[in-house]
PDB file of C-alpha atoms in Angstrom:
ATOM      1  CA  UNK A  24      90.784  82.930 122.836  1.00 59.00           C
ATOM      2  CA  UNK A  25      90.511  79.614 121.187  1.00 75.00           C
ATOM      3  CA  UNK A  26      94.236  78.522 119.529  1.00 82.00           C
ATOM      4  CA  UNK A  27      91.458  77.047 116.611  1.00 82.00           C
ATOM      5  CA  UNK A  28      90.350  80.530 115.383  1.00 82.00           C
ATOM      6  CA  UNK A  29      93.440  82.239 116.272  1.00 80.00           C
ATOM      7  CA  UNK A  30      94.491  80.041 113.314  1.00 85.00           C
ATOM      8  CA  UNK A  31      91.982  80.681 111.014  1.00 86.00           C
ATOM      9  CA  UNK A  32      92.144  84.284 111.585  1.00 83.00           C
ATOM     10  CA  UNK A  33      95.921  84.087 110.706  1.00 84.00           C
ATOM     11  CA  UNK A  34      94.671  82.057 107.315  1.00 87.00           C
ATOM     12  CA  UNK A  35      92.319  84.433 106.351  1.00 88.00           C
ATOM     13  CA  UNK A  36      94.634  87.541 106.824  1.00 90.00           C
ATOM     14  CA  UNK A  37      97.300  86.057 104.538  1.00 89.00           C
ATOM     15  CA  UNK A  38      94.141  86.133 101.938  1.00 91.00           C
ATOM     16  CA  UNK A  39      93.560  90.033 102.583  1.00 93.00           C
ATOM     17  CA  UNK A  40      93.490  92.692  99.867  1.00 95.00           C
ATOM     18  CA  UNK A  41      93.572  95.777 102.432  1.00 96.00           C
ATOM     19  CA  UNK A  42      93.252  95.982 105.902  1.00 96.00           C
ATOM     20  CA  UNK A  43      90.852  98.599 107.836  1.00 96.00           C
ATOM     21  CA  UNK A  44      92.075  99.605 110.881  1.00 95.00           C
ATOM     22  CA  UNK A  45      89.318 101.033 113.262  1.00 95.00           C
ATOM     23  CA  UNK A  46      91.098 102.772 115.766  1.00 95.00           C
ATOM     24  CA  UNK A  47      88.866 104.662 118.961  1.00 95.00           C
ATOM     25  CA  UNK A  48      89.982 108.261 118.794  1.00 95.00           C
ATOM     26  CA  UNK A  49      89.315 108.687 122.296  1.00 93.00           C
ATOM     27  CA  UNK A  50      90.807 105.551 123.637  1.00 93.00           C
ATOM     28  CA  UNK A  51      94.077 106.110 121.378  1.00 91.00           C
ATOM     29  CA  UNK A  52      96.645 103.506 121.180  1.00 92.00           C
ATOM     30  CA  UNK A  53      96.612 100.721 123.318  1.00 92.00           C
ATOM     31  CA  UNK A  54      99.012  97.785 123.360  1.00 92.00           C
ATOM     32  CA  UNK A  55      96.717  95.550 121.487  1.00 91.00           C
ATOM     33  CA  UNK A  56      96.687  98.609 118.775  1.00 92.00           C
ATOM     34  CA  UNK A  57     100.322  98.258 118.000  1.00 91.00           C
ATOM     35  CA  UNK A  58     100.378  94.076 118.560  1.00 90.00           C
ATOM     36  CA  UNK A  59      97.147  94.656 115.528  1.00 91.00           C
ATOM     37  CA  UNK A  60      99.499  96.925 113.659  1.00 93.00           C
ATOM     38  CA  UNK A  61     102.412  95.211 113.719  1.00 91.00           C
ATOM     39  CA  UNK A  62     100.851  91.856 112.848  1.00 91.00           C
ATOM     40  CA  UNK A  63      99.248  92.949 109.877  1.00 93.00           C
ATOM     41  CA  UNK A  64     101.676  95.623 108.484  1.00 93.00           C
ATOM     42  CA  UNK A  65     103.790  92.091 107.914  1.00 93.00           C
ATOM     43  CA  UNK A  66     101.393  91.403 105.489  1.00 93.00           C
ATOM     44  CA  UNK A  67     102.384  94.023 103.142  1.00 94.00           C
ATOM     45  CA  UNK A  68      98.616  95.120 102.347  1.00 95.00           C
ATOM     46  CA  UNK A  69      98.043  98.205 102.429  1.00 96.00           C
ATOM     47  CA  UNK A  70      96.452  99.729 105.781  1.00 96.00           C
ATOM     48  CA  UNK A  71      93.617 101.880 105.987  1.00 97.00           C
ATOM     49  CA  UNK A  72      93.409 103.415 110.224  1.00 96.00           C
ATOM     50  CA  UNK A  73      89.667 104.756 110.387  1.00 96.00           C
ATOM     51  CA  UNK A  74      90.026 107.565 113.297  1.00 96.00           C
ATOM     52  CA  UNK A  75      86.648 106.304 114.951  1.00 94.00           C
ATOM     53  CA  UNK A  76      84.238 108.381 116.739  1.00 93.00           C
ATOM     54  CA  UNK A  77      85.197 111.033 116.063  1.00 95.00           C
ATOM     55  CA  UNK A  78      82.261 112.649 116.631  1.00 92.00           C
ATOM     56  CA  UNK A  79      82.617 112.373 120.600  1.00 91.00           C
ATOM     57  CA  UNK A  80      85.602 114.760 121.456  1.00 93.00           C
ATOM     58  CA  UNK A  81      84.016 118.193 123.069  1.00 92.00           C
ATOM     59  CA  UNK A  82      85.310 120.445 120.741  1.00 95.00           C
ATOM     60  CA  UNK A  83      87.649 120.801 118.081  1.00 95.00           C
ATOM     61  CA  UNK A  84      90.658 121.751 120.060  1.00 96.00           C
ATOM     62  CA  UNK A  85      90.456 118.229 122.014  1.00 96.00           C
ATOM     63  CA  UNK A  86      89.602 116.345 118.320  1.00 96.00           C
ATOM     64  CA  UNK A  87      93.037 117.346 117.402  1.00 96.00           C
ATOM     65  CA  UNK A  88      95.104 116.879 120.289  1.00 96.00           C
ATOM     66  CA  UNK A  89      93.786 113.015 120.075  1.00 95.00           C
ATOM     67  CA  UNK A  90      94.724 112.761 116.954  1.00 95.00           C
ATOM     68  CA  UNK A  91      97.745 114.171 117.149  1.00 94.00           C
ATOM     69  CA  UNK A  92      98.640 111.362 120.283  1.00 93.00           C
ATOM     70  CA  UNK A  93      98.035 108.851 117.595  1.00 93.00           C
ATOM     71  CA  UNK A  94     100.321 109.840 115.045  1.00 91.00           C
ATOM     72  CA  UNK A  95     103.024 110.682 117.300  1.00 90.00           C
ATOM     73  CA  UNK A  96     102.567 107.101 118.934  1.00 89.00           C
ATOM     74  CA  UNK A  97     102.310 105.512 115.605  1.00 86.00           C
ATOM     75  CA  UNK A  98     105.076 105.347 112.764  1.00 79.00           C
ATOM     76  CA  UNK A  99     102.589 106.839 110.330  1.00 76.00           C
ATOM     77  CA  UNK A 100     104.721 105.125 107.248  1.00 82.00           C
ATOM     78  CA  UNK A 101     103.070 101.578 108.308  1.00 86.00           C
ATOM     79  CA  UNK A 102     100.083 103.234 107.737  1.00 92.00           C
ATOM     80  CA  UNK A 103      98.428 103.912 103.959  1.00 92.00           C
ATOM     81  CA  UNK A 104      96.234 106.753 104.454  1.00 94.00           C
ATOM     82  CA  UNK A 105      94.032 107.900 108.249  1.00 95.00           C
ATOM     83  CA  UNK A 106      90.545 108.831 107.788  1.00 97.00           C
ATOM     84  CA  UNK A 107      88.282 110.124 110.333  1.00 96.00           C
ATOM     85  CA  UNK A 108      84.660 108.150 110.815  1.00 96.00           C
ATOM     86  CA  UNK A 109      82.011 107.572 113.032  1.00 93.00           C
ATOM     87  CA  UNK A 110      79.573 105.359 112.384  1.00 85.00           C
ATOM     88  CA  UNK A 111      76.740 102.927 113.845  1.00 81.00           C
ATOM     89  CA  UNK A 112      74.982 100.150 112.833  1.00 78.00           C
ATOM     90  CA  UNK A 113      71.812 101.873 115.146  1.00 81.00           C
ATOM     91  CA  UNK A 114      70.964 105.742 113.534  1.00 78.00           C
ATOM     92  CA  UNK A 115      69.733 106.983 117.347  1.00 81.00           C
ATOM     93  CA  UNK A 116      73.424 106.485 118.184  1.00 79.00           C
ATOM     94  CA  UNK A 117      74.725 108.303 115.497  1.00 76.00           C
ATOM     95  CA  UNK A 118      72.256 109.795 113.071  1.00 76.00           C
ATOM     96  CA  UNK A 119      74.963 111.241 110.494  1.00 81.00           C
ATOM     97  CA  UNK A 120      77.905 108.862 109.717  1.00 87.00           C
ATOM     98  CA  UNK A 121      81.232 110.509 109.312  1.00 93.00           C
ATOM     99  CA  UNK A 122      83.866 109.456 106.420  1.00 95.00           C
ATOM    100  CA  UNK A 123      81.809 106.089 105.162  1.00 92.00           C
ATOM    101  CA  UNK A 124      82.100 107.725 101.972  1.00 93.00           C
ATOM    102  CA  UNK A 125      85.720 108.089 102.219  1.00 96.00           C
ATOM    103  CA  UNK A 126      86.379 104.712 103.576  1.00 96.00           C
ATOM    104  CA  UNK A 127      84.411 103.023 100.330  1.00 94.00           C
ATOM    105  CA  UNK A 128      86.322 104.907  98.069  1.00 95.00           C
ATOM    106  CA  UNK A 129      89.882 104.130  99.682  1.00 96.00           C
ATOM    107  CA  UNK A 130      88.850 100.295  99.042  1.00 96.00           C
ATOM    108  CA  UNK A 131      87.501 100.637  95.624  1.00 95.00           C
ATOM    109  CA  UNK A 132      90.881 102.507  94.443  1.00 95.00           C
ATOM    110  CA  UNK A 133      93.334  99.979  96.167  1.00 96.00           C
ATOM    111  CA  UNK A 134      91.606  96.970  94.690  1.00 95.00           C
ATOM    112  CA  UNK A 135      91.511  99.112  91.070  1.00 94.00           C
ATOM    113  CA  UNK A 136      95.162  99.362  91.761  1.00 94.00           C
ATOM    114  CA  UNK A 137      96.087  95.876  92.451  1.00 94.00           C
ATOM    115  CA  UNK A 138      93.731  94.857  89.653  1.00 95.00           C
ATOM    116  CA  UNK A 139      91.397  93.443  91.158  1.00 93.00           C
ATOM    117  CA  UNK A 140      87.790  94.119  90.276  1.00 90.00           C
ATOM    118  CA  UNK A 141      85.870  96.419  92.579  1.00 86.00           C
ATOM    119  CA  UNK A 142      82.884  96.260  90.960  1.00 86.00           C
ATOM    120  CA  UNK A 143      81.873  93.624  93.136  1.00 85.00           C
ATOM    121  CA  UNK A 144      81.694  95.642  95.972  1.00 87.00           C
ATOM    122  CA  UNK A 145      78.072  96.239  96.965  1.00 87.00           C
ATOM    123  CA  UNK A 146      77.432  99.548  95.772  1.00 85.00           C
ATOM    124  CA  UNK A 147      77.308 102.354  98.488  1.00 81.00           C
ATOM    125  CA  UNK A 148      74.144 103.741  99.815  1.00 76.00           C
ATOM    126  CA  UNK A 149      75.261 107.004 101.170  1.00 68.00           C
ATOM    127  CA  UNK A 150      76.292 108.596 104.896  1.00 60.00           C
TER     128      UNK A 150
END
């Protein structure tokens, strides 16, 4: 990692209305999750952690132990709101994306809330 973008990244975050968190439901937390969290929880935004792919556990039972790993490893208070997604840019990966709709919304009401106008958010074009 260049030091150069490292310290643009850490410009741009400082400019950030809300942070989305994509988290890999299967992976769970990793070191690098909580480094992620921690650095940008110090920004005081609030934090959006989109439960990705979840779509891939085999059955329900295993979709909610995984979940459950991540709250217990995370203090869910640094944390605004968890919603579970899967999406792809490519529709043969994943022809129905999960939570989009949910995700759009969550942004549009914490930029309503900080005044900020979310009407320039491109408007959504459905899961």
């Amino acid at each position: 990692v260049r030091e150069d973008v490292n310290q643009l990244t850490d410009e741009l975050l400082g400019h950030t209305d809300v942070f989305l968190w994509v988290l890999d439901v299967n992976r769970g937390i990793t070191k690098a999750d909580e480094e992620t969290l921690h650095k940008i929880k110090s920004y005081g935004r609030p934090i959006l952690a989109c439960l990705n792919k979840i779509d891939l556990p085999r059955n329900e039972a295993d979709k909610i132990k995984l979940i459950e790993n991540i709250h217990n490893k995370l203090d869910t208070n640094d944390v605004s709101e968890f919603i579970e997604t899967a999406f792809d840019p490519d529709p043969r990966l994943i022809p129905k994306k999960i939570g989009c709709h949910d995700v759009y919304l969550w942004v549009s009401l914490e930029l309503a809330e900080q005044g900020k106008d979310a009407s320039i958010l491109p408007k959504f074009k459905g899961e």
